């Protein structure tokens, strides 16, 4: 494993161990609900489901249709805030 | 450790930034997947489109706000003054007193055994109520016995010799079930 890959692995592990990943997840989720991202995406889901048919829609269908749109729809402010927190964590804890 | 520290200092900020972006990417993807799973489950369990009832049904089940009527539009003390005929003693009883009366009449409630054993203990003969074996006397009841008489608990001294009574009470329990559920009356051989 390259040094960088090792670093990434170690950082990820630390994120999880310290519970920070969970907190970040929750924060992101809350922000996304607040800014209407979730409702937007849900509406898009409805379209996909109506298109594919209620009985036949699979998880794969939804994932393929929803994930790219979801990624694109995240507002910049939310991204900024999350990145700030992540960077702060990295600055504090990347000295292994 | 020292080597890692050196490595850290030689990593530019852009690398760190890259890592941060990747972490963000993962988190966003988690969020998307979470939504997909939720939606998929809702679809398969049938509750996804529940918020899209048509106007007509909405009107039908609207909350009612009139005096004398509950929120469903039903009159709620309609049955207060009706009278029912007791199947056991053929008396006409007021609807709100019917349930406790039936309990005593058929010898099935918690209190009826107490009353019966009291009557027996005090030497009175009664042919109206029959006692049955209820052991959980102590449990606090929010029962329907209005003005529940606070009687001293009488321990039945002849409890053990009354095994024939046990099957009798079973027979009555089944009768009650028959009456209430409108099913066929259970006849014991």
PDB file of C-alpha atoms in Angstrom:
ATOM      1  CA  UNK A   1       0.000   0.000   0.000  1.00  0.00           C
ATOM      2  CA  UNK A   2       1.322   3.417  -0.865  1.00  0.00           C
ATOM      3  CA  UNK A   3       1.911   5.886   1.899  1.00  0.00           C
ATOM      4  CA  UNK A   4      -1.045   7.895   0.791  1.00  0.00           C
ATOM      5  CA  UNK A   5      -3.326   4.905   0.751  1.00  0.00           C
ATOM      6  CA  UNK A   6      -2.095   3.995   4.203  1.00  0.00           C
ATOM      7  CA  UNK A   7      -2.837   7.498   5.350  1.00  0.00           C
ATOM      8  CA  UNK A   8      -6.331   7.361   3.959  1.00  0.00           C
ATOM      9  CA  UNK A   9      -7.002   4.050   5.608  1.00  0.00           C
ATOM     10  CA  UNK A  10      -5.729   5.318   8.921  1.00  0.00           C
ATOM     11  CA  UNK A  11      -7.804   8.475   8.671  1.00  0.00           C
ATOM     12  CA  UNK A  12     -10.925   6.512   7.860  1.00  0.00           C
ATOM     13  CA  UNK A  13     -10.322   4.234  10.751  1.00  0.00           C
ATOM     14  CA  UNK A  14      -9.909   7.167  13.083  1.00  0.00           C
ATOM     15  CA  UNK A  15     -13.054   8.764  11.772  1.00  0.00           C
ATOM     16  CA  UNK A  16     -15.011   5.662  12.596  1.00  0.00           C
ATOM     17  CA  UNK A  17     -13.386   4.901  15.907  1.00  0.00           C
ATOM     18  CA  UNK A  18     -13.933   8.364  17.254  1.00  0.00           C
ATOM     19  CA  UNK A  19     -17.539   8.410  16.178  1.00  0.00           C
ATOM     20  CA  UNK A  20     -16.903  11.373  13.963  1.00  0.00           C
ATOM     21  CA  UNK A  21     -18.075   9.606  10.824  1.00  0.00           C
ATOM     22  CA  UNK A  22     -21.430   8.909  12.444  1.00  0.00           C
ATOM     23  CA  UNK A  23     -21.737  12.509  13.542  1.00  0.00           C
ATOM     24  CA  UNK A  24     -20.853  13.746  10.094  1.00  0.00           C
ATOM     25  CA  UNK A  25     -23.430  11.436   8.588  1.00  0.00           C
ATOM     26  CA  UNK A  26     -26.120  12.745  10.910  1.00  0.00           C
ATOM     27  CA  UNK A  27     -25.140  16.323  10.240  1.00  0.00           C
ATOM     28  CA  UNK A  28     -25.282  15.779   6.518  1.00  0.00           C
ATOM     29  CA  UNK A  29     -28.628  14.068   6.748  1.00  0.00           C
ATOM     30  CA  UNK A  30     -30.102  16.885   8.831  1.00  0.00           C
ATOM     31  CA  UNK A  31     -28.799  19.522   6.453  1.00  0.00           C
ATOM     32  CA  UNK A  32     -30.111  17.708   3.425  1.00  0.00           C
ATOM     33  CA  UNK A  33     -33.563  17.404   4.888  1.00  0.00           C
ATOM     34  CA  UNK A  34     -33.532  21.048   5.910  1.00  0.00           C
ATOM     35  CA  UNK A  35     -32.610  22.347   2.475  1.00  0.00           C
ATOM     36  CA  UNK A  36     -35.260  20.274   0.719  1.00  0.00           C
ATOM     37  CA  UNK A  37     -32.854  17.934  -1.003  1.00  0.00           C
ATOM     38  CA  UNK A  38     -34.616  14.905   0.321  1.00  0.00           C
ATOM     39  CA  UNK A  39     -38.027  16.024  -0.901  1.00  0.00           C
ATOM     40  CA  UNK A  40     -36.653  16.918  -4.306  1.00  0.00           C
ATOM     41  CA  UNK A  41     -35.074  13.538  -4.643  1.00  0.00           C
ATOM     42  CA  UNK A  42     -38.174  11.783  -3.383  1.00  0.00           C
ATOM     43  CA  UNK A  43     -40.217  13.501  -6.067  1.00  0.00           C
ATOM     44  CA  UNK A  44     -37.706  12.277  -8.602  1.00  0.00           C
ATOM     45  CA  UNK A  45     -38.107   8.795  -7.131  1.00  0.00           C
ATOM     46  CA  UNK A  46     -41.831   9.007  -7.729  1.00  0.00           C
ATOM     47  CA  UNK A  47     -41.217   9.702 -11.384  1.00  0.00           C
ATOM     48  CA  UNK A  48     -38.824   6.812 -11.695  1.00  0.00           C
ATOM     49  CA  UNK A  49     -41.262   4.484  -9.996  1.00  0.00           C
ATOM     50  CA  UNK A  50     -44.156   5.541 -12.160  1.00  0.00           C
ATOM     51  CA  UNK A  51     -41.956   5.001 -15.166  1.00  0.00           C
ATOM     52  CA  UNK A  52     -40.699   1.584 -14.215  1.00  0.00           C
ATOM     53  CA  UNK A  53     -43.946   0.427 -12.732  1.00  0.00           C
ATOM     54  CA  UNK A  54     -44.690   0.030  -9.040  1.00  0.00           C
ATOM     55  CA  UNK A  55     -44.387  -3.718  -9.031  1.00  0.00           C
ATOM     56  CA  UNK A  56     -41.180  -3.997 -10.960  1.00  0.00           C
ATOM     57  CA  UNK A  57     -38.933  -1.337  -9.586  1.00  0.00           C
ATOM     58  CA  UNK A  58     -35.745  -2.695  -8.061  1.00  0.00           C
ATOM     59  CA  UNK A  59     -33.157  -1.242  -5.730  1.00  0.00           C
ATOM     60  CA  UNK A  60     -30.712  -1.141  -8.619  1.00  0.00           C
ATOM     61  CA  UNK A  61     -33.112   0.919 -10.697  1.00  0.00           C
ATOM     62  CA  UNK A  62     -33.461   3.446  -7.947  1.00  0.00           C
ATOM     63  CA  UNK A  63     -29.775   3.580  -7.185  1.00  0.00           C
ATOM     64  CA  UNK A  64     -28.793   4.070 -10.805  1.00  0.00           C
ATOM     65  CA  UNK A  65     -31.360   6.784 -11.346  1.00  0.00           C
ATOM     66  CA  UNK A  66     -31.122   8.540  -8.039  1.00  0.00           C
ATOM     67  CA  UNK A  67     -27.487   8.606  -6.988  1.00  0.00           C
ATOM     68  CA  UNK A  68     -26.073  10.802  -9.754  1.00  0.00           C
ATOM     69  CA  UNK A  69     -28.914  13.258  -9.425  1.00  0.00           C
ATOM     70  CA  UNK A  70     -28.544  13.192  -5.668  1.00  0.00           C
ATOM     71  CA  UNK A  71     -24.881  14.015  -5.847  1.00  0.00           C
ATOM     72  CA  UNK A  72     -25.512  16.886  -8.199  1.00  0.00           C
ATOM     73  CA  UNK A  73     -28.307  18.356  -6.135  1.00  0.00           C
ATOM     74  CA  UNK A  74     -26.395  18.811  -2.906  1.00  0.00           C
ATOM     75  CA  UNK A  75     -26.278  22.558  -2.315  1.00  0.00           C
ATOM     76  CA  UNK A  76     -22.883  24.203  -2.143  1.00  0.00           C
ATOM     77  CA  UNK A  77     -23.450  25.604   1.305  1.00  0.00           C
ATOM     78  CA  UNK A  78     -23.959  22.129   2.687  1.00  0.00           C
ATOM     79  CA  UNK A  79     -20.877  20.871   0.947  1.00  0.00           C
ATOM     80  CA  UNK A  80     -18.851  23.762   2.298  1.00  0.00           C
ATOM     81  CA  UNK A  81     -19.941  23.201   5.841  1.00  0.00           C
ATOM     82  CA  UNK A  82     -19.238  19.490   5.760  1.00  0.00           C
ATOM     83  CA  UNK A  83     -15.850  20.044   4.179  1.00  0.00           C
ATOM     84  CA  UNK A  84     -14.967  22.511   6.874  1.00  0.00           C
ATOM     85  CA  UNK A  85     -15.671  19.993   9.544  1.00  0.00           C
ATOM     86  CA  UNK A  86     -13.771  17.286   7.748  1.00  0.00           C
ATOM     87  CA  UNK A  87     -10.758  19.494   7.260  1.00  0.00           C
ATOM     88  CA  UNK A  88     -10.822  20.458  10.927  1.00  0.00           C
ATOM     89  CA  UNK A  89     -10.857  16.809  11.862  1.00  0.00           C
ATOM     90  CA  UNK A  90      -7.994  16.045   9.531  1.00  0.00           C
ATOM     91  CA  UNK A  91      -5.941  18.903  10.883  1.00  0.00           C
ATOM     92  CA  UNK A  92      -6.428  17.714  14.417  1.00  0.00           C
ATOM     93  CA  UNK A  93      -5.985  14.027  13.900  1.00  0.00           C
ATOM     94  CA  UNK A  94      -3.850  13.298  10.926  1.00  0.00           C
ATOM     95  CA  UNK A  95      -0.731  13.253  13.061  1.00  0.00           C
ATOM     96  CA  UNK A  96      -1.052   9.570  13.707  1.00  0.00           C
TER      97      UNK A  96
ATOM     98  CA  UNK B   1       5.964   7.273  13.455  1.00  0.00           C
ATOM     99  CA  UNK B   2       8.600   9.762  12.518  1.00  0.00           C
ATOM    100  CA  UNK B   3       8.440   8.728   8.905  1.00  0.00           C
ATOM    101  CA  UNK B   4       4.701   9.337   8.840  1.00  0.00           C
ATOM    102  CA  UNK B   5       5.112  12.744  10.313  1.00  0.00           C
ATOM    103  CA  UNK B   6       7.620  13.552   7.619  1.00  0.00           C
ATOM    104  CA  UNK B   7       5.242  12.211   5.046  1.00  0.00           C
ATOM    105  CA  UNK B   8       2.524  14.413   6.443  1.00  0.00           C
ATOM    106  CA  UNK B   9       4.516  17.555   6.166  1.00  0.00           C
ATOM    107  CA  UNK B  10       5.455  16.768   2.614  1.00  0.00           C
ATOM    108  CA  UNK B  11       1.897  16.158   1.561  1.00  0.00           C
ATOM    109  CA  UNK B  12       0.521  19.298   0.067  1.00  0.00           C
ATOM    110  CA  UNK B  13      -2.758  20.700   1.118  1.00  0.00           C
ATOM    111  CA  UNK B  14      -4.234  19.561  -2.135  1.00  0.00           C
ATOM    112  CA  UNK B  15      -3.773  15.973  -1.119  1.00  0.00           C
ATOM    113  CA  UNK B  16      -5.533  16.623   2.151  1.00  0.00           C
ATOM    114  CA  UNK B  17      -8.195  18.459   0.261  1.00  0.00           C
ATOM    115  CA  UNK B  18      -8.543  15.472  -2.014  1.00  0.00           C
ATOM    116  CA  UNK B  19      -9.006  13.199   0.952  1.00  0.00           C
ATOM    117  CA  UNK B  20     -11.553  15.546   2.427  1.00  0.00           C
ATOM    118  CA  UNK B  21     -13.475  15.623  -0.855  1.00  0.00           C
ATOM    119  CA  UNK B  22     -13.427  11.876  -1.027  1.00  0.00           C
ATOM    120  CA  UNK B  23     -14.783  11.583   2.469  1.00  0.00           C
ATOM    121  CA  UNK B  24     -17.542  14.004   1.580  1.00  0.00           C
ATOM    122  CA  UNK B  25     -18.296  12.008  -1.537  1.00  0.00           C
ATOM    123  CA  UNK B  26     -18.651   8.833   0.469  1.00  0.00           C
ATOM    124  CA  UNK B  27     -20.978  10.517   2.942  1.00  0.00           C
ATOM    125  CA  UNK B  28     -23.177  11.904   0.203  1.00  0.00           C
ATOM    126  CA  UNK B  29     -23.345   8.512  -1.452  1.00  0.00           C
ATOM    127  CA  UNK B  30     -24.330   6.955   1.858  1.00  0.00           C
ATOM    128  CA  UNK B  31     -27.126   9.472   2.135  1.00  0.00           C
ATOM    129  CA  UNK B  32     -28.332   8.707  -1.388  1.00  0.00           C
ATOM    130  CA  UNK B  33     -28.254   4.971  -0.814  1.00  0.00           C
ATOM    131  CA  UNK B  34     -30.107   5.425   2.442  1.00  0.00           C
ATOM    132  CA  UNK B  35     -32.850   7.248   0.628  1.00  0.00           C
ATOM    133  CA  UNK B  36     -33.007   4.606  -2.092  1.00  0.00           C
ATOM    134  CA  UNK B  37     -33.418   1.822   0.437  1.00  0.00           C
ATOM    135  CA  UNK B  38     -36.096   3.722   2.322  1.00  0.00           C
ATOM    136  CA  UNK B  39     -38.014   4.465  -0.843  1.00  0.00           C
ATOM    137  CA  UNK B  40     -37.673   0.931  -2.131  1.00  0.00           C
ATOM    138  CA  UNK B  41     -38.972  -0.497   1.097  1.00  0.00           C
ATOM    139  CA  UNK B  42     -41.857   1.948   1.095  1.00  0.00           C
ATOM    140  CA  UNK B  43     -42.726   0.905  -2.439  1.00  0.00           C
ATOM    141  CA  UNK B  44     -42.599  -2.789  -1.690  1.00  0.00           C
ATOM    142  CA  UNK B  45     -44.523  -2.458   1.561  1.00  0.00           C
ATOM    143  CA  UNK B  46     -47.105  -0.365  -0.180  1.00  0.00           C
ATOM    144  CA  UNK B  47     -46.949   2.864   1.760  1.00  0.00           C
ATOM    145  CA  UNK B  48     -45.030   5.025  -0.666  1.00  0.00           C
ATOM    146  CA  UNK B  49     -47.956   6.725  -2.344  1.00  0.00           C
ATOM    147  CA  UNK B  50     -50.024   6.989   0.804  1.00  0.00           C
ATOM    148  CA  UNK B  51     -49.914  10.757   0.883  1.00  0.00           C
ATOM    149  CA  UNK B  52     -51.682  11.011  -2.448  1.00  0.00           C
ATOM    150  CA  UNK B  53     -55.281  10.293  -1.526  1.00  0.00           C
ATOM    151  CA  UNK B  54     -57.835  11.695  -3.912  1.00  0.00           C
ATOM    152  CA  UNK B  55     -59.975  14.665  -3.027  1.00  0.00           C
ATOM    153  CA  UNK B  56     -63.145  12.635  -2.666  1.00  0.00           C
ATOM    154  CA  UNK B  57     -61.806  10.351   0.017  1.00  0.00           C
ATOM    155  CA  UNK B  58     -60.309  13.314   1.791  1.00  0.00           C
ATOM    156  CA  UNK B  59     -63.753  14.926   1.947  1.00  0.00           C
ATOM    157  CA  UNK B  60     -65.356  11.759   3.193  1.00  0.00           C
ATOM    158  CA  UNK B  61     -63.121  11.414   6.203  1.00  0.00           C
ATOM    159  CA  UNK B  62     -62.809  15.011   7.164  1.00  0.00           C
ATOM    160  CA  UNK B  63     -62.898  15.789  10.862  1.00  0.00           C
ATOM    161  CA  UNK B  64     -66.371  16.741  12.078  1.00  0.00           C
ATOM    162  CA  UNK B  65     -66.725  19.599  14.492  1.00  0.00           C
ATOM    163  CA  UNK B  66     -70.370  19.752  15.464  1.00  0.00           C
ATOM    164  CA  UNK B  67     -71.919  19.696  18.898  1.00  0.00           C
ATOM    165  CA  UNK B  68     -73.425  16.458  20.091  1.00  0.00           C
ATOM    166  CA  UNK B  69     -71.390  14.439  17.659  1.00  0.00           C
ATOM    167  CA  UNK B  70     -67.883  12.974  17.780  1.00  0.00           C
ATOM    168  CA  UNK B  71     -65.166  13.731  15.261  1.00  0.00           C
ATOM    169  CA  UNK B  72     -66.330  10.948  13.000  1.00  0.00           C
ATOM    170  CA  UNK B  73     -69.825  12.341  12.906  1.00  0.00           C
ATOM    171  CA  UNK B  74     -71.352   9.617  15.053  1.00  0.00           C
ATOM    172  CA  UNK B  75     -73.704  10.363  17.875  1.00  0.00           C
ATOM    173  CA  UNK B  76     -71.921   9.035  20.878  1.00  0.00           C
ATOM    174  CA  UNK B  77     -74.490   8.646  23.557  1.00  0.00           C
ATOM    175  CA  UNK B  78     -76.971   6.958  21.345  1.00  0.00           C
ATOM    176  CA  UNK B  79     -76.898   3.761  23.295  1.00  0.00           C
ATOM    177  CA  UNK B  80     -77.012   5.203  26.755  1.00  0.00           C
ATOM    178  CA  UNK B  81     -80.721   4.822  27.171  1.00  0.00           C
ATOM    179  CA  UNK B  82     -81.341   1.676  25.199  1.00  0.00           C
ATOM    180  CA  UNK B  83     -82.275  -1.459  27.031  1.00  0.00           C
ATOM    181  CA  UNK B  84     -81.131  -4.994  26.473  1.00  0.00           C
ATOM    182  CA  UNK B  85     -82.662  -8.254  27.471  1.00  0.00           C
ATOM    183  CA  UNK B  86     -80.445 -10.494  29.529  1.00  0.00           C
ATOM    184  CA  UNK B  87     -80.271 -13.953  27.964  1.00  0.00           C
ATOM    185  CA  UNK B  88     -79.847 -15.550  31.350  1.00  0.00           C
ATOM    186  CA  UNK B  89     -82.522 -14.053  33.534  1.00  0.00           C
ATOM    187  CA  UNK B  90     -84.599 -12.450  30.785  1.00  0.00           C
ATOM    188  CA  UNK B  91     -84.712  -9.109  32.499  1.00  0.00           C
ATOM    189  CA  UNK B  92     -84.518  -5.837  30.722  1.00  0.00           C
ATOM    190  CA  UNK B  93     -81.323  -4.057  31.697  1.00  0.00           C
ATOM    191  CA  UNK B  94     -80.019  -0.612  30.786  1.00  0.00           C
ATOM    192  CA  UNK B  95     -77.205  -0.767  28.232  1.00  0.00           C
ATOM    193  CA  UNK B  96     -74.600   0.857  30.431  1.00  0.00           C
ATOM    194  CA  UNK B  97     -75.315  -1.564  33.243  1.00  0.00           C
ATOM    195  CA  UNK B  98     -75.540  -4.564  30.990  1.00  0.00           C
ATOM    196  CA  UNK B  99     -71.967  -5.754  31.157  1.00  0.00           C
ATOM    197  CA  UNK B 100     -71.636  -5.789  34.952  1.00  0.00           C
ATOM    198  CA  UNK B 101     -75.047  -7.371  35.235  1.00  0.00           C
ATOM    199  CA  UNK B 102     -74.060 -10.144  32.861  1.00  0.00           C
ATOM    200  CA  UNK B 103     -70.926 -10.765  34.844  1.00  0.00           C
ATOM    201  CA  UNK B 104     -72.886 -11.323  38.023  1.00  0.00           C
ATOM    202  CA  UNK B 105     -75.716 -13.110  36.350  1.00  0.00           C
ATOM    203  CA  UNK B 106     -73.552 -15.695  34.644  1.00  0.00           C
ATOM    204  CA  UNK B 107     -71.159 -15.961  37.545  1.00  0.00           C
ATOM    205  CA  UNK B 108     -68.160 -15.084  35.452  1.00  0.00           C
ATOM    206  CA  UNK B 109     -66.599 -11.851  36.583  1.00  0.00           C
ATOM    207  CA  UNK B 110     -63.970 -11.245  39.196  1.00  0.00           C
ATOM    208  CA  UNK B 111     -66.469 -10.044  41.734  1.00  0.00           C
ATOM    209  CA  UNK B 112     -69.106 -12.662  41.227  1.00  0.00           C
ATOM    210  CA  UNK B 113     -67.022 -15.364  42.840  1.00  0.00           C
ATOM    211  CA  UNK B 114     -66.460 -13.126  45.826  1.00  0.00           C
ATOM    212  CA  UNK B 115     -70.118 -12.367  46.126  1.00  0.00           C
ATOM    213  CA  UNK B 116     -71.035 -16.005  45.744  1.00  0.00           C
ATOM    214  CA  UNK B 117     -68.593 -17.270  48.307  1.00  0.00           C
ATOM    215  CA  UNK B 118     -69.709 -14.581  50.681  1.00  0.00           C
ATOM    216  CA  UNK B 119     -73.276 -15.630  50.245  1.00  0.00           C
ATOM    217  CA  UNK B 120     -72.386 -19.244  50.791  1.00  0.00           C
ATOM    218  CA  UNK B 121     -70.295 -18.412  53.830  1.00  0.00           C
ATOM    219  CA  UNK B 122     -73.130 -16.458  55.361  1.00  0.00           C
ATOM    220  CA  UNK B 123     -75.421 -19.379  54.791  1.00  0.00           C
ATOM    221  CA  UNK B 124     -77.638 -17.851  52.149  1.00  0.00           C
ATOM    222  CA  UNK B 125     -78.787 -19.968  49.280  1.00  0.00           C
ATOM    223  CA  UNK B 126     -78.629 -18.368  45.926  1.00  0.00           C
ATOM    224  CA  UNK B 127     -79.529 -19.941  42.625  1.00  0.00           C
ATOM    225  CA  UNK B 128     -78.808 -16.953  40.474  1.00  0.00           C
ATOM    226  CA  UNK B 129     -75.049 -16.742  40.492  1.00  0.00           C
ATOM    227  CA  UNK B 130     -72.561 -19.549  40.380  1.00  0.00           C
ATOM    228  CA  UNK B 131     -69.053 -19.150  41.479  1.00  0.00           C
ATOM    229  CA  UNK B 132     -65.992 -20.075  39.552  1.00  0.00           C
ATOM    230  CA  UNK B 133     -62.336 -20.305  40.396  1.00  0.00           C
ATOM    231  CA  UNK B 134     -60.653 -16.964  39.969  1.00  0.00           C
ATOM    232  CA  UNK B 135     -57.323 -16.695  41.661  1.00  0.00           C
ATOM    233  CA  UNK B 136     -56.154 -13.247  40.733  1.00  0.00           C
ATOM    234  CA  UNK B 137     -58.203 -11.340  43.255  1.00  0.00           C
ATOM    235  CA  UNK B 138     -55.454  -9.009  44.181  1.00  0.00           C
ATOM    236  CA  UNK B 139     -54.887  -7.417  40.835  1.00  0.00           C
ATOM    237  CA  UNK B 140     -56.147  -3.887  40.762  1.00  0.00           C
ATOM    238  CA  UNK B 141     -59.102  -3.564  38.434  1.00  0.00           C
ATOM    239  CA  UNK B 142     -60.294  -0.663  36.352  1.00  0.00           C
ATOM    240  CA  UNK B 143     -63.311  -2.769  35.650  1.00  0.00           C
ATOM    241  CA  UNK B 144     -66.780  -1.782  34.681  1.00  0.00           C
ATOM    242  CA  UNK B 145     -68.256  -2.363  38.140  1.00  0.00           C
ATOM    243  CA  UNK B 146     -69.660   0.988  38.946  1.00  0.00           C
ATOM    244  CA  UNK B 147     -69.817   1.569  42.674  1.00  0.00           C
ATOM    245  CA  UNK B 148     -67.704  -1.534  43.197  1.00  0.00           C
ATOM    246  CA  UNK B 149     -68.410  -2.669  46.651  1.00  0.00           C
ATOM    247  CA  UNK B 150     -65.274  -2.910  48.717  1.00  0.00           C
ATOM    248  CA  UNK B 151     -65.769  -6.314  50.226  1.00  0.00           C
ATOM    249  CA  UNK B 152     -63.349  -8.105  52.474  1.00  0.00           C
ATOM    250  CA  UNK B 153     -61.775 -10.904  50.584  1.00  0.00           C
ATOM    251  CA  UNK B 154     -63.194 -14.215  51.658  1.00  0.00           C
ATOM    252  CA  UNK B 155     -60.948 -17.160  51.239  1.00  0.00           C
ATOM    253  CA  UNK B 156     -62.960 -20.156  50.183  1.00  0.00           C
ATOM    254  CA  UNK B 157     -62.203 -22.900  52.656  1.00  0.00           C
ATOM    255  CA  UNK B 158     -63.715 -25.559  50.516  1.00  0.00           C
ATOM    256  CA  UNK B 159     -61.865 -24.529  47.405  1.00  0.00           C
ATOM    257  CA  UNK B 160     -60.135 -27.831  46.897  1.00  0.00           C
ATOM    258  CA  UNK B 161     -63.196 -29.976  47.008  1.00  0.00           C
ATOM    259  CA  UNK B 162     -64.793 -28.038  44.247  1.00  0.00           C
ATOM    260  CA  UNK B 163     -63.177 -29.502  41.207  1.00  0.00           C
ATOM    261  CA  UNK B 164     -66.515 -30.179  39.488  1.00  0.00           C
ATOM    262  CA  UNK B 165     -67.073 -26.416  39.599  1.00  0.00           C
ATOM    263  CA  UNK B 166     -64.037 -25.806  37.475  1.00  0.00           C
ATOM    264  CA  UNK B 167     -65.466 -27.603  34.515  1.00  0.00           C
ATOM    265  CA  UNK B 168     -68.746 -25.829  35.054  1.00  0.00           C
ATOM    266  CA  UNK B 169     -67.088 -22.439  34.792  1.00  0.00           C
ATOM    267  CA  UNK B 170     -65.377 -23.534  31.609  1.00  0.00           C
ATOM    268  CA  UNK B 171     -68.757 -24.388  30.216  1.00  0.00           C
ATOM    269  CA  UNK B 172     -70.036 -20.934  31.088  1.00  0.00           C
ATOM    270  CA  UNK B 173     -66.987 -19.259  29.635  1.00  0.00           C
ATOM    271  CA  UNK B 174     -67.685 -20.962  26.380  1.00  0.00           C
ATOM    272  CA  UNK B 175     -71.295 -19.910  26.518  1.00  0.00           C
ATOM    273  CA  UNK B 176     -70.274 -16.326  26.930  1.00  0.00           C
ATOM    274  CA  UNK B 177     -67.992 -16.620  23.952  1.00  0.00           C
ATOM    275  CA  UNK B 178     -70.867 -17.992  21.989  1.00  0.00           C
ATOM    276  CA  UNK B 179     -73.144 -15.147  22.944  1.00  0.00           C
ATOM    277  CA  UNK B 180     -70.704 -12.413  22.393  1.00  0.00           C
ATOM    278  CA  UNK B 181     -69.194 -13.652  19.193  1.00  0.00           C
ATOM    279  CA  UNK B 182     -72.491 -14.782  17.806  1.00  0.00           C
ATOM    280  CA  UNK B 183     -71.128 -18.205  17.149  1.00  0.00           C
ATOM    281  CA  UNK B 184     -72.746 -21.551  17.794  1.00  0.00           C
ATOM    282  CA  UNK B 185     -73.511 -22.281  21.412  1.00  0.00           C
ATOM    283  CA  UNK B 186     -71.101 -24.786  22.886  1.00  0.00           C
ATOM    284  CA  UNK B 187     -72.781 -27.758  24.377  1.00  0.00           C
ATOM    285  CA  UNK B 188     -70.990 -29.876  26.840  1.00  0.00           C
ATOM    286  CA  UNK B 189     -71.728 -33.498  26.852  1.00  0.00           C
TER     287      UNK B 189
END
